[in-house]
Amino acid sequence: MKVFRQTMSWVIPIVIGLLIALLIKQFLFQIVRVDGPSMQPNLQNNERVFCLKTAKIHRGSVIVFDANGVDPQVATKTDYVKRVIGVPGDTVRSANGNIYVNGRKVNQSYINNTQRTSGTGNWTLKSISVQNNWLRDSGATKVPKGQYFVLGDHRSVSNDGRYWGFVPKSKIDGVVKVPSWTGTATTRYNVNQEWKHYWAN
């Protein structure tokens, strides 16, 4: 009996600690590793960031979502990190390096002019939905209810909403926040705060 009590005295705290860690990961936040260059220059390959489960999603927010069931090329749970460009009901178009949402020009100060013009392309939601045969959203003119349109910051290499469509809210794990010990003050701002200045002046 004494051995049992001694064993339980360290087993129970470990079990409680594991349960708390699982609950935090499930409902509050988790650490996510950025995979690939699609969010450069603001997030680097293998950079570790926080994913806040309860944070509100805004235009300009950087989010983590499960690409399985979103990108047809993904067959297992795979985390993608992208920036929200359009929320439900928005119209989105791109022309000459500028992005317009509901007819208003978007502030893209988080990437430079070359990065905006070299890889973003000229399109509307309708043109890319037809071009890429989004069967579930063929001919889409607006971001559907309960879904989001996302792009990578490194547009010339990013596999994003231009090719496979919209991200259902149910697939979104949370909003990315960059901790103070990684990146630079500028890149942290571009991820953590840029959504507050979404519209161009």
Short mmCIF file of C-alpha atoms in Angstrom, two decimals:
data_model
loop_
_atom_site.label_atom_id
_atom_site.label_comp_id
_atom_site.label_asym_id
_atom_site.label_seq_id
_atom_site.Cartn_x
_atom_site.Cartn_y
_atom_site.Cartn_z
CA MET A 1 0.00 0.00 0.00
CA LYS A 2 2.84 2.37 0.82
CA VAL A 3 4.46 1.70 -2.55
CA PHE A 4 1.12 2.33 -4.27
CA ARG A 5 0.68 5.68 -2.49
CA GLN A 6 4.22 6.70 -3.36
CA THR A 7 3.67 5.75 -7.00
CA MET A 8 0.40 7.68 -7.15
CA SER A 9 2.05 10.72 -5.58
CA TRP A 10 4.04 11.27 -8.78
CA VAL A 11 1.78 9.59 -11.35
CA ILE A 12 -1.26 11.78 -10.56
CA PRO A 13 0.57 15.13 -11.00
CA ILE A 14 1.99 13.90 -14.32
CA VAL A 15 -1.46 12.86 -15.55
CA ILE A 16 -2.99 16.16 -14.45
CA GLY A 17 -0.17 18.07 -16.17
CA LEU A 18 -0.69 16.15 -19.41
CA LEU A 19 -4.43 16.78 -19.31
CA ILE A 20 -3.90 20.50 -18.77
CA ALA A 21 -1.40 20.60 -21.66
CA LEU A 22 -3.87 18.81 -23.94
CA LEU A 23 -6.68 21.18 -22.98
CA ILE A 24 -4.47 24.21 -23.63
CA LYS A 25 -3.49 22.84 -27.04
CA GLN A 26 -7.08 22.00 -27.93
CA PHE A 27 -8.78 25.18 -26.79
CA LEU A 28 -6.27 28.01 -26.17
CA PHE A 29 -3.04 27.91 -28.17
CA GLN A 30 -0.41 25.69 -29.68
CA ILE A 31 3.05 26.12 -31.19
CA VAL A 32 3.15 25.72 -34.98
CA ARG A 33 6.17 25.32 -37.25
CA VAL A 34 6.09 27.24 -40.52
CA ASP A 35 6.81 24.87 -43.40
CA GLY A 36 8.14 26.34 -46.64
CA PRO A 37 8.74 29.82 -48.05
CA SER A 38 5.16 30.86 -48.87
CA MET A 39 4.95 33.48 -46.09
CA GLN A 40 8.33 35.13 -46.68
CA PRO A 41 9.56 37.73 -45.94
CA ASN A 42 7.44 37.83 -42.78
CA LEU A 43 7.64 34.18 -41.70
CA GLN A 44 10.57 31.92 -42.49
CA ASN A 45 10.74 28.19 -43.15
CA ASN A 46 10.94 26.27 -39.83
CA GLU A 47 10.08 29.36 -37.76
CA ARG A 48 7.96 28.51 -34.73
CA VAL A 49 4.98 30.72 -33.91
CA PHE A 50 1.94 30.67 -31.65
CA CYS A 51 -1.51 29.74 -32.94
CA LEU A 52 -4.18 31.41 -30.77
CA LYS A 53 -7.37 29.36 -30.88
CA THR A 54 -9.74 32.02 -29.55
CA ALA A 55 -8.45 35.07 -31.46
CA LYS A 56 -10.87 36.81 -33.80
CA ILE A 57 -10.17 36.46 -37.53
CA HIS A 58 -9.88 39.76 -39.42
CA ARG A 59 -8.99 40.71 -42.96
CA GLY A 60 -5.19 40.68 -42.87
CA SER A 61 -4.92 38.13 -40.07
CA VAL A 62 -2.41 35.33 -40.58
CA ILE A 63 -4.10 32.01 -39.82
CA VAL A 64 -3.29 28.32 -39.43
CA PHE A 65 -5.68 25.83 -41.02
CA ASP A 66 -5.89 22.17 -41.94
CA ALA A 67 -5.43 21.93 -45.71
CA ASN A 68 -6.87 18.40 -45.89
CA GLY A 69 -10.16 18.84 -47.72
CA VAL A 70 -9.21 22.36 -48.84
CA ASP A 71 -6.24 21.75 -51.15
CA PRO A 72 -7.09 18.72 -53.35
CA GLN A 73 -3.43 17.67 -53.33
CA VAL A 74 -3.47 17.12 -49.54
CA ALA A 75 -4.75 13.78 -48.24
CA THR A 76 -3.80 13.95 -44.54
CA LYS A 77 -3.95 16.64 -41.86
CA THR A 78 -1.47 19.31 -42.95
CA ASP A 79 -1.14 22.77 -41.43
CA TYR A 80 -1.01 25.69 -43.86
CA VAL A 81 -0.15 29.24 -42.76
CA LYS A 82 -1.63 32.01 -44.95
CA ARG A 83 -2.98 35.56 -44.73
CA VAL A 84 -6.73 36.28 -44.84
CA ILE A 85 -7.55 38.59 -47.73
CA GLY A 86 -11.33 38.23 -47.91
CA VAL A 87 -13.95 37.33 -45.30
CA PRO A 88 -17.46 35.97 -45.99
CA GLY A 89 -19.35 38.17 -48.46
CA ASP A 90 -16.29 39.98 -49.83
CA THR A 91 -15.48 40.46 -53.49
CA VAL A 92 -11.75 40.22 -54.27
CA ARG A 93 -9.75 41.14 -57.36
CA SER A 94 -6.11 41.74 -58.22
CA ALA A 95 -4.79 44.16 -60.83
CA ASN A 96 -1.24 45.40 -61.48
CA GLY A 97 0.05 44.39 -58.06
CA ASN A 98 -2.88 45.90 -56.19
CA ILE A 99 -5.60 43.93 -54.40
CA TYR A 100 -9.11 45.31 -54.10
CA VAL A 101 -11.68 44.01 -51.64
CA ASN A 102 -15.23 45.25 -52.14
CA GLY A 103 -13.76 47.83 -54.51
CA ARG A 104 -11.38 49.27 -51.88
CA LYS A 105 -7.62 49.08 -52.29
CA VAL A 106 -5.83 46.94 -49.71
CA ASN A 107 -2.74 48.15 -47.86
CA GLN A 108 0.01 45.64 -48.72
CA SER A 109 2.86 47.36 -46.90
CA TYR A 110 3.87 43.98 -45.43
CA ILE A 111 5.46 43.11 -48.81
CA ASN A 112 7.33 45.36 -51.23
CA ASN A 113 6.23 46.50 -54.67
CA THR A 114 8.27 43.85 -56.50
CA GLN A 115 6.76 41.12 -54.35
CA ARG A 116 3.27 42.43 -55.05
CA THR A 117 3.68 42.71 -58.80
CA SER A 118 5.90 39.73 -59.61
CA GLY A 119 3.67 36.93 -58.44
CA THR A 120 0.16 38.02 -57.52
CA GLY A 121 -1.33 38.13 -61.02
CA ASN A 122 -4.40 39.82 -62.45
CA TRP A 123 -7.68 38.10 -61.60
CA THR A 124 -11.09 38.18 -59.99
CA LEU A 125 -12.65 35.45 -57.86
CA LYS A 126 -14.80 34.52 -60.82
CA SER A 127 -11.92 34.26 -63.28
CA ILE A 128 -9.73 32.08 -61.04
CA SER A 129 -12.63 29.90 -59.89
CA VAL A 130 -13.43 29.10 -63.53
CA GLN A 131 -9.77 28.78 -64.55
CA ASN A 132 -8.94 26.36 -61.74
CA ASN A 133 -12.26 24.51 -61.80
CA TRP A 134 -13.33 24.90 -58.19
CA LEU A 135 -16.16 22.42 -58.62
CA ARG A 136 -17.81 23.33 -55.32
CA ASP A 137 -17.62 27.08 -56.05
CA SER A 138 -17.64 27.27 -59.85
CA GLY A 139 -18.02 30.84 -61.01
CA ALA A 140 -17.72 32.28 -57.48
CA THR A 141 -18.07 36.07 -57.34
CA LYS A 142 -17.94 36.47 -53.53
CA VAL A 143 -16.34 34.68 -50.61
CA PRO A 144 -19.04 32.23 -49.47
CA LYS A 145 -20.68 32.34 -46.06
CA GLY A 146 -18.54 30.70 -43.39
CA GLN A 147 -15.41 30.69 -45.55
CA TYR A 148 -12.29 32.80 -46.13
CA PHE A 149 -10.02 33.68 -49.05
CA VAL A 150 -6.31 33.49 -48.27
CA LEU A 151 -2.98 34.25 -49.95
CA GLY A 152 0.63 33.65 -49.02
CA ASP A 153 2.84 36.73 -48.66
CA HIS A 154 5.42 35.26 -51.08
CA ARG A 155 2.94 35.25 -53.95
CA SER A 156 5.25 33.90 -56.67
CA VAL A 157 5.71 30.57 -54.82
CA SER A 158 2.63 30.33 -52.61
CA ASN A 159 0.07 27.57 -53.13
CA ASP A 160 -3.01 29.40 -51.90
CA GLY A 161 -6.63 30.36 -52.53
CA ARG A 162 -5.90 31.43 -56.10
CA TYR A 163 -5.59 27.75 -57.00
CA TRP A 164 -7.95 25.79 -54.74
CA GLY A 165 -10.53 28.26 -53.48
CA PHE A 166 -11.78 29.06 -49.99
CA VAL A 167 -11.02 27.93 -46.44
CA PRO A 168 -14.05 26.89 -44.34
CA LYS A 169 -14.06 28.33 -40.83
CA SER A 170 -14.30 24.79 -39.47
CA LYS A 171 -10.82 24.08 -40.87
CA ILE A 172 -9.16 27.08 -39.19
CA ASP A 173 -7.15 26.27 -36.05
CA GLY A 174 -6.44 29.85 -35.04
CA VAL A 175 -4.60 33.12 -35.63
CA VAL A 176 -0.80 33.31 -35.78
CA LYS A 177 1.13 35.46 -33.33
CA VAL A 178 4.90 35.80 -33.55
CA PRO A 179 6.68 35.81 -30.17
CA SER A 180 9.19 38.51 -29.27
CA TRP A 181 12.21 36.21 -29.57
CA THR A 182 11.82 35.44 -33.29
CA GLY A 183 11.79 37.51 -36.47
CA THR A 184 12.34 41.28 -36.44
CA ALA A 185 10.23 44.13 -35.11
CA THR A 186 8.98 44.74 -38.65
CA THR A 187 8.09 41.13 -39.48
CA ARG A 188 6.44 40.66 -36.08
CA TYR A 189 4.33 43.75 -36.73
CA ASN A 190 3.47 42.54 -40.23
CA VAL A 191 2.03 39.36 -38.78
CA ASN A 192 0.70 40.43 -35.38
CA GLN A 193 -0.68 43.91 -36.11
CA GLU A 194 -0.94 44.46 -39.87
CA TRP A 195 -4.66 43.65 -39.93
CA LYS A 196 -5.32 46.87 -38.01
CA HIS A 197 -4.21 48.83 -41.08
CA TYR A 198 -5.83 46.69 -43.76
CA TRP A 199 -7.09 49.44 -46.07
CA ALA A 200 -4.83 51.67 -48.15
CA ASN A 201 -5.19 55.40 -47.61
#
